Structure formats: structure tokens, C-alpha cells
Coordinates of C-alpha atoms in Angstrom, one line a residue:
X1 CA 154.4 31.3 46.8
X2 CA 154.8 29.9 43.3
X3 CA 158.6 29.2 43.8
X4 CA 158.0 27.6 47.2
X5 CA 155.4 25.3 45.7
X6 CA 157.7 24.2 42.8
X7 CA 160.6 23.4 45.3
X8 CA 158.2 21.3 47.4
X9 CA 157.2 19.2 44.4
X10 CA 160.8 18.9 43.1
X11 CA 161.9 17.7 46.5
X12 CA 159.2 15.0 46.6
X13 CA 160.0 13.8 43.1
X14 CA 163.8 13.8 43.9
X15 CA 163.2 11.6 46.9
X16 CA 161.1 9.2 44.9
X17 CA 163.7 9.0 42.1
X18 CA 166.5 8.3 44.6
X19 CA 164.4 5.6 46.2
X20 CA 163.9 3.9 42.8
X21 CA 167.6 3.8 42.2
X22 CA 168.4 2.5 45.7
X23 CA 165.8 -0.3 45.5
X24 CA 167.0 -1.2 42.0
X25 CA 170.6 -1.6 43.2
X26 CA 169.7 -3.7 46.2
X27 CA 170.9 -1.1 48.6
X28 CA 167.6 -1.6 50.6
X29 CA 166.4 -5.0 51.6
X30 CA 163.6 -6.2 53.8
X31 CA 165.2 -7.5 57.0
X32 CA 164.1 -10.8 58.4
X33 CA 164.2 -11.8 62.0
X34 CA 167.7 -11.1 63.2
X35 CA 169.2 -10.7 66.6
X36 CA 171.0 -7.5 67.6
X37 CA 174.5 -8.9 67.2
X38 CA 173.9 -10.1 63.6
X39 CA 172.6 -6.7 62.7
X40 CA 175.6 -5.1 64.3
X41 CA 178.0 -7.3 62.3
X42 CA 176.2 -6.6 59.0
X43 CA 176.3 -2.9 59.7
X44 CA 180.1 -3.0 60.4
X45 CA 180.6 -4.9 57.1
X46 CA 178.8 -2.3 55.0
X47 CA 181.4 0.5 54.9
X48 CA 181.8 1.1 51.2
X49 CA 179.1 1.2 48.6
X50 CA 180.0 0.0 45.2
X51 CA 178.5 2.6 42.8
X52 CA 178.8 0.2 39.9
X53 CA 175.6 -1.4 41.4
X54 CA 173.8 1.8 40.6
X55 CA 175.0 1.5 37.0
X56 CA 173.6 -2.0 36.7
X57 CA 170.4 -0.9 38.3
X58 CA 170.2 1.9 35.9
X59 CA 170.7 -0.5 33.0
X60 CA 168.0 -2.7 34.2
X61 CA 165.7 0.3 34.5
X62 CA 166.6 1.1 30.9
X63 CA 168.6 4.2 32.1
X64 CA 172.1 5.1 30.9
X65 CA 174.8 5.2 33.4
X66 CA 175.9 8.8 32.6
X67 CA 172.3 10.2 32.6
X68 CA 171.9 10.2 36.4
X69 CA 168.8 11.7 38.1
X70 CA 167.9 13.9 35.1
X71 CA 167.1 10.7 33.1
X72 CA 164.9 9.4 35.9
X73 CA 163.0 12.7 35.7
X74 CA 162.8 12.5 31.9
X75 CA 161.7 8.8 32.0
X76 CA 158.9 9.7 34.4
X77 CA 157.7 12.5 32.2
X78 CA 158.6 15.2 34.7
X79 CA 159.8 18.8 34.1
X80 CA 163.4 19.3 35.1
X81 CA 162.5 22.9 36.3
X82 CA 159.6 22.1 38.6
X83 CA 159.7 18.3 39.0
X84 CA 156.0 18.1 38.0
X85 CA 154.2 16.2 35.2
X86 CA 153.0 18.4 32.4
X87 CA 149.4 18.1 33.6
X88 CA 150.3 19.0 37.2
X89 CA 152.5 21.9 36.1
X90 CA 149.6 23.3 33.9
X91 CA 147.2 23.0 36.8
X92 CA 149.6 24.7 39.2
X93 CA 150.2 27.5 36.7
X94 CA 146.4 27.9 36.1
X95 CA 145.8 28.1 39.9
X96 CA 148.6 30.6 40.4
X97 CA 147.4 32.7 37.5
X98 CA 143.9 32.6 38.8
X99 CA 145.1 33.8 42.2
X100 CA 147.0 36.7 40.6
X101 CA 144.0 37.6 38.4
X102 CA 141.7 37.6 41.4
X103 CA 144.1 39.9 43.3
X104 CA 144.3 42.2 40.3
X105 CA 140.5 42.3 40.1
X106 CA 140.2 43.1 43.8
X107 CA 142.7 45.9 43.3
X108 CA 140.8 47.3 40.3
X109 CA 137.5 47.2 42.2
X110 CA 139.1 49.1 45.1
X111 CA 140.4 51.8 42.7
X112 CA 137.0 52.2 41.0
X113 CA 135.1 52.6 44.2
X114 CA 136.3 55.9 45.8
X115 CA 135.2 56.6 49.3
X116 CA 132.1 58.9 49.6
X117 CA 130.9 61.2 52.3
X118 CA 127.2 61.9 52.5
X119 CA 127.0 60.8 48.8
X120 CA 129.8 63.1 47.6
X121 CA 133.2 61.8 46.3
X122 CA 134.8 65.2 46.3
X123 CA 133.0 67.1 49.0
X124 CA 132.8 70.9 49.3
X125 CA 130.9 72.8 52.0
X126 CA 129.9 76.4 52.0
X127 CA 132.1 78.4 54.4
X128 CA 129.9 81.5 54.8
X129 CA 127.7 83.2 57.4
X130 CA 124.6 83.2 55.2
X131 CA 124.9 81.8 51.7
X132 CA 127.3 81.3 48.9
X133 CA 126.4 82.6 45.4
X134 CA 126.6 80.0 42.5
X135 CA 127.1 81.6 39.1
X136 CA 126.7 80.5 35.6
X137 CA 130.4 81.4 34.7
X138 CA 133.5 81.5 36.9
X139 CA 133.6 85.2 37.5
X140 CA 131.9 87.8 39.7
X141 CA 129.8 89.1 36.8
X142 CA 128.4 85.7 36.0
X143 CA 124.7 85.2 36.1
X144 CA 123.4 84.0 39.5
X145 CA 121.9 80.5 39.1
X146 CA 121.6 79.3 42.7
X147 CA 122.7 79.7 46.3
X148 CA 124.5 77.3 48.6
X149 CA 123.3 78.0 52.2
X150 CA 125.8 78.0 55.1
X151 CA 127.2 74.5 55.7
X152 CA 125.4 73.1 52.6
X153 CA 127.3 70.6 50.5
X154 CA 128.3 70.2 46.9
X155 CA 130.2 67.9 44.6
X156 CA 133.4 69.7 43.4
X157 CA 133.8 68.8 39.7
X158 CA 136.9 70.9 39.0
X159 CA 139.0 73.7 40.5
X160 CA 140.7 76.4 38.4
X161 CA 142.0 79.9 39.1
X162 CA 140.2 80.3 42.4
X163 CA 136.9 79.1 41.2
X164 CA 135.2 75.7 41.8
X165 CA 132.9 74.1 39.3
X166 CA 130.3 72.5 41.6
X167 CA 127.0 70.6 41.5
X168 CA 124.5 70.5 44.4
X169 CA 120.9 69.4 44.2
X170 CA 119.5 70.8 40.9
X171 CA 122.1 73.5 40.7
X172 CA 125.4 73.4 38.7
X173 CA 127.7 76.4 38.3
X174 CA 130.7 78.1 39.8
X175 CA 131.6 79.6 43.2
X176 CA 134.7 81.1 44.7
X177 CA 137.0 78.6 46.5
X178 CA 137.7 81.3 49.1
X179 CA 134.3 80.5 50.6
X180 CA 134.4 76.8 50.3
X181 CA 135.7 74.1 52.7
X182 CA 137.5 71.4 50.6
X183 CA 139.3 68.1 51.2
X184 CA 139.9 67.1 54.8
X185 CA 138.5 70.4 56.0
X186 CA 135.2 69.7 54.3
X187 CA 135.0 66.2 55.8
X188 CA 135.6 67.5 59.3
X189 CA 133.1 70.3 58.8
X190 CA 130.5 67.8 57.5
X191 CA 130.9 65.6 60.6
X192 CA 130.1 68.7 62.7
X193 CA 127.1 70.0 60.8
X194 CA 125.4 66.9 59.2
X195 CA 121.9 66.5 60.5
X196 CA 119.3 63.7 60.7
X197 CA 116.5 64.0 58.1
X198 CA 113.3 61.9 58.1
X199 CA 111.8 61.3 54.6
X200 CA 108.1 60.6 54.6
X201 CA 107.5 57.1 53.0
X202 CA 103.7 57.1 53.1
X203 CA 101.1 59.0 51.1
X204 CA 99.9 61.2 53.9
X205 CA 101.5 61.4 57.3
X206 CA 99.8 62.6 60.4
X207 CA 101.8 65.0 62.6
X208 CA 101.0 64.9 66.3
X209 CA 101.5 67.2 69.2
X210 CA 102.8 64.4 71.4
X211 CA 104.5 61.0 70.5
X212 CA 101.4 58.8 70.6
X213 CA 98.4 58.0 68.5
X214 CA 96.0 59.5 71.2
X215 CA 97.5 63.0 70.7
X216 CA 96.0 65.7 68.6
X217 CA 96.8 65.7 64.8
X218 CA 98.5 69.1 64.1
X219 CA 98.8 68.8 60.3
X220 CA 99.3 66.4 57.4
X221 CA 102.5 66.0 55.5
X222 CA 102.8 64.5 52.0
X223 CA 105.0 61.6 50.8
X224 CA 108.8 62.4 50.2
X225 CA 108.7 65.5 52.3
X226 CA 111.8 65.9 54.4
X227 CA 111.6 66.6 58.2
X228 CA 114.3 68.1 60.4
X229 CA 114.9 65.4 63.1
X230 CA 115.5 66.5 66.6
X231 CA 115.5 63.1 68.2
X232 CA 114.7 59.4 67.4
X233 CA 112.9 58.3 70.5
X234 CA 113.0 55.0 72.3
X235 CA 109.3 54.3 71.7
X236 CA 109.8 54.5 67.9
X237 CA 108.5 58.0 67.4
X238 CA 110.5 60.8 65.8
X239 CA 110.6 64.3 67.2
X240 CA 111.2 67.0 64.5
X241 CA 111.0 70.7 63.8
X242 CA 107.7 71.8 62.1
X243 CA 109.0 75.3 61.2
X244 CA 110.0 76.7 64.6
X245 CA 108.1 74.2 66.8
X246 CA 108.6 70.6 67.8
X247 CA 106.2 67.9 66.6
X248 CA 106.1 64.1 66.3
X249 CA 105.5 61.4 63.7
X250 CA 105.6 57.7 63.9
X251 CA 109.0 56.3 62.9
X252 CA 107.2 53.5 61.0
X253 CA 106.3 56.0 58.3
X254 CA 109.6 57.8 57.8
X255 CA 113.1 56.8 56.7
X256 CA 115.8 58.5 58.8
X257 CA 119.2 59.3 57.4
X258 CA 122.1 61.6 57.9
X259 CA 122.4 64.4 55.4
X260 CA 123.9 67.8 54.5
X261 CA 121.9 70.7 53.1
X262 CA 121.9 71.2 49.3
X263 CA 121.8 74.3 47.1
X264 CA 118.6 76.1 46.2
X265 CA 117.8 77.0 42.6
X266 CA 117.0 80.6 41.6
X267 CA 116.0 79.8 38.1
X268 CA 113.2 82.2 37.1
X269 CA 109.8 80.7 37.6
X270 CA 107.2 80.4 34.8
X271 CA 104.0 82.3 35.5
X272 CA 100.5 81.8 34.1
X273 CA 98.4 84.5 32.4
X274 CA 97.2 87.3 34.5
X275 CA 100.2 87.5 36.8
X276 CA 101.2 91.2 37.1
X277 CA 104.8 92.5 36.8
X278 CA 104.6 93.6 40.4
X279 CA 104.0 90.0 41.6
X280 CA 106.9 88.7 39.5
X281 CA 109.1 91.5 40.9
X282 CA 108.0 90.8 44.5
X283 CA 108.8 87.1 44.2
X284 CA 112.3 87.8 42.7
X285 CA 112.9 90.3 45.4
X286 CA 112.0 87.8 48.1
X287 CA 114.2 85.1 46.6
X288 CA 117.3 87.3 47.1
X289 CA 117.2 86.6 50.8
X290 CA 117.2 82.8 50.6
X291 CA 119.7 81.4 53.2
X292 CA 119.5 84.5 55.5
X293 CA 118.9 83.7 59.2
X294 CA 115.7 83.1 61.1
X295 CA 115.5 85.2 64.2
X296 CA 112.4 85.1 66.5
X297 CA 110.8 88.5 66.6
X298 CA 113.1 89.8 63.9
X299 CA 112.2 91.9 60.8
X300 CA 115.5 92.3 59.1
X301 CA 115.8 90.6 55.7
X302 CA 119.6 90.4 56.0
X303 CA 120.3 90.0 59.7
X304 CA 117.3 87.8 60.6
X305 CA 113.5 87.7 60.7
X306 CA 110.7 85.3 61.8
X307 CA 107.9 84.2 59.5
X308 CA 105.6 87.2 59.8
X309 CA 108.6 89.6 60.1
X310 CA 109.8 88.3 56.7
X311 CA 106.4 88.8 54.9
X312 CA 105.9 92.2 56.6
X313 CA 109.3 93.5 55.4
X314 CA 108.8 92.1 51.8
X315 CA 105.4 93.6 51.4
X316 CA 106.5 97.0 52.9
X317 CA 108.6 97.6 49.8
X318 CA 105.5 97.3 47.7
X319 CA 103.4 99.7 49.8
X320 CA 101.5 97.1 51.8
X321 CA 101.5 97.5 55.6
X322 CA 101.2 94.3 57.6
X323 CA 101.2 93.6 61.3
X324 CA 104.0 91.5 62.8
X325 CA 101.8 88.5 63.6
X326 CA 100.8 85.6 61.3
X327 CA 97.3 85.2 62.7
X328 CA 96.6 88.9 62.3
X329 CA 97.9 88.9 58.7
X330 CA 95.5 86.1 58.0
X331 CA 92.6 88.4 58.8
X332 CA 93.5 91.0 56.2
X333 CA 93.5 91.2 52.4
X334 CA 91.1 89.1 50.3
X335 CA 90.5 85.4 50.9
X336 CA 91.4 83.1 47.9
X337 CA 91.1 79.4 47.4
X338 CA 94.3 77.3 47.2
X339 CA 93.3 76.4 43.7
X340 CA 93.4 80.0 42.6
X341 CA 96.5 81.4 44.3
X342 CA 99.0 83.4 42.4
X343 CA 102.6 84.3 43.0
X344 CA 102.7 87.0 45.7
X345 CA 99.7 85.7 47.7
X346 CA 100.2 84.8 51.3
X347 CA 99.7 81.2 52.5
X348 CA 98.9 80.5 56.1
X349 CA 99.5 77.3 58.2
X350 CA 97.8 76.3 61.5
X351 CA 98.4 74.2 64.6
X352 CA 95.3 72.9 66.3
X353 CA 93.2 75.2 64.2
X354 CA 95.1 78.3 65.1
X355 CA 97.3 80.2 62.5
X356 CA 100.9 80.0 63.6
X357 CA 102.9 80.3 60.3
X358 CA 102.9 82.3 57.1
X359 CA 104.7 82.1 53.7
X360 CA 104.7 83.7 50.3
X361 CA 103.6 81.7 47.3
X362 CA 106.1 82.0 44.5
X363 CA 104.5 79.8 41.8
X364 CA 105.3 76.3 40.6
X365 CA 103.8 74.8 43.7
X366 CA 106.4 76.5 46.0
X367 CA 106.5 79.0 48.9
X368 CA 109.3 81.0 50.4
X369 CA 109.3 81.6 54.1
X370 CA 111.5 82.2 57.2
X371 CA 111.2 78.6 58.5
X372 CA 113.3 77.9 61.6
X373 CA 116.6 78.8 63.3
X374 CA 118.2 75.8 61.7
X375 CA 117.3 76.5 58.0
X376 CA 116.6 80.3 58.0
X377 CA 114.8 81.7 54.9
X378 CA 114.1 78.8 52.5
X379 CA 111.9 77.6 49.6
X380 CA 109.5 74.7 50.3
X381 CA 106.7 72.8 48.7
X382 CA 103.3 74.5 49.1
X383 CA 102.1 71.4 50.8
X384 CA 105.2 70.7 53.0
X385 CA 102.5 70.9 55.6
X386 CA 98.7 71.3 55.2
X387 CA 97.8 74.9 54.3
X388 CA 95.0 76.5 56.3
X389 CA 94.1 79.4 53.9
X390 CA 95.5 82.0 51.5
X391 CA 95.0 85.8 51.3
X392 CA 95.7 88.3 48.5
X393 CA 97.1 91.8 49.0
X394 CA 98.2 92.8 45.5

């Protein structure tokens, strides 16, 4: 582009210079009123041009005969290379350099903004049936620091000797690359399993049984809680999974986005005074099964359990016999207020006043429970929905 521009300017200046010489020599004259025959005769007479006329014209123009066109350029203050004045040449070079600089900046910006997928620049996805262990060090004897549920995502920081250094949610550590989708495989898997999440953007959100304000309020959900979207409806309401049942919230009070699951932390919880060793042990035992599947009517901690089947099997290890029914479990043990609950107490949730879900309180404002077929056994906030009551068995 720069070369073409210079040639264009040089051509214009050359034409101007030649015109100056021709006019100075009298080669061009303004014709008066002539008839066609006179014009023809004059044309026939002009067969040879006396180049000495150009020499005289050059002298009159204060040019030397031997200098030719280069002297015209020099006299006009033009560059022999570009045919431009110094000011024009400087402006042209500045414009060209500016274009080149802008192009370089665009290229640099492109290089510094790598493409991301669901917020990850180097995506990894757990390729397991239940969950992938995340360890403090890159070996099988490393301390367990977290778990990456099936199809949950992570940022791959580095890969070495069959181990990936990853970060997901609040967990950072190492996992085997044998059980990790990476590169294009991870992107394809993410497109298959990414789900819609609704994040509550109001202080307290009413959950209803049907998608309208006349419907019964099932429970209340606090701000920033995440809901598993089933469908964004045409009337502006959002259908989601409240544990293993469908419920509705107004789309006005949630932000819907596509997301992949993250790792869950297994960092030991801090307990207050008066918490017995057996309670600590029960909580740590229950946490081993995070990521395992939810199965309606199941009682297996590894192959699948529902909410009451999970609590029943956990407490069985500690000598407590519970029925396989959340509402029935809520009638046993000792009633405690939510302000007094300790790790190991059971927390119950209701729908329309009837108990329909149970979880184990693990301290630090959290519960562990078999939530739904989609998420399996997971850790949630105590107030991920409004608790109905709590009971103590230890």
C-alpha cells in the first residue's frame, strides 16, 4: 500500500513537471478560432520538435540544460524517491506507521485474549462415573483435598507425568489425567453436559408450586443460591429442581446462565466446643460419599441412595436405626432449634407444610444430602431452602 501511494504521487508530480517544461518552451498554445483546414495544415507542419527550445525554457526557468526532470523536482522542493514535499512525505509516513501500529496492537490484543469456555481457558472435565479425587500432591498417596464430581469442570494449570495441576471452585490440587477430558475432548463434553443455572438476585425468593403468583409458596430461597433450571418458560417463569421435585420462581428475580459443575472442598471443618468425636467422625464419614449417585428408594452409599436412604445408612454405622422415610425420621430423636444445631444433627425441609427432604448438618452453615438424580450426594448451604425443623440422635 505504501509503495503504490508513492508511485501515485510521483506520477502526478512528473506530469506537472513535464507540463511546466512544455508550456515554457511554447509547445502548447491556446488555439484561437480556426477552421478545420488551417488546423490540418498546422498539424502537418509540426513534424519535428526542436529540443533546443526546451533548453531555452529551462534557462528561463532558471534550470540548467543538463539537469533535466530531476532539477524540476529539486527546484520544487520534492523528494526524488517519492515525488512528495517533505511535509507531505512526513504526513504519509506518519499515517502509514499509524496504520501499522494499529494493526500490531490489534494482533497483540488478539494474542492476549485467549478463547474461554464456561469461564475456563484450559478446560478439563472429570471423566469418571462418580467423582475424581483431588490430592494435595501429584501422587496416589497425596492428601485428599477435594472431589471433582462426574462432568464437573476445572482449569488445567499444568500437566506433568500423568498428573494435572488443576483449580476448580475453592479447590486446587492434583488429579490423574487418566480420568480427565482435556483439549477438544473437554470442549465437546462440556457442550453435552453444561446445564442452565439460575442465581437468585433478590434477598429472599419465593418458590411456588405452579408458575404464577396465585400458587402456593413452597419455601423461601436466599440471595445468591443456585437453582438447577429445567426450563425457562414463555411466561417469564423458571422451572427448576428443588432437590428431586420440580418447582417455579419468577424469572425477574434470578439470573440464568450456562454453567458446569465445580469441585467440592473436603477441607476439615472447624467445630465449636461441646462437639463430640463421634459427631466429627460421622461428618467425615458422610463426606466420603460426595458425588455418588442419587437413586430413588436406594440405600447404597456407593451405588445410589435417596435423601432418607442416605441418612439411614450413615447413622446405621453409628448404631442409630432410622426408617427409610424423611417424615418418619422427623418424628424421632430430640427436637433442637436451628440456632442450636451441631454437626451430626438432621435437618428437615418441607413442601406445603409436609416434610419431604432430610439432610445432615456438617457445621459451618452447611448440610450434606442426597439431593437429586442430577447432582447426587452433595454439600449445600443450610438455608439453600427454608429448613422446617432439626432433630438430634447422638
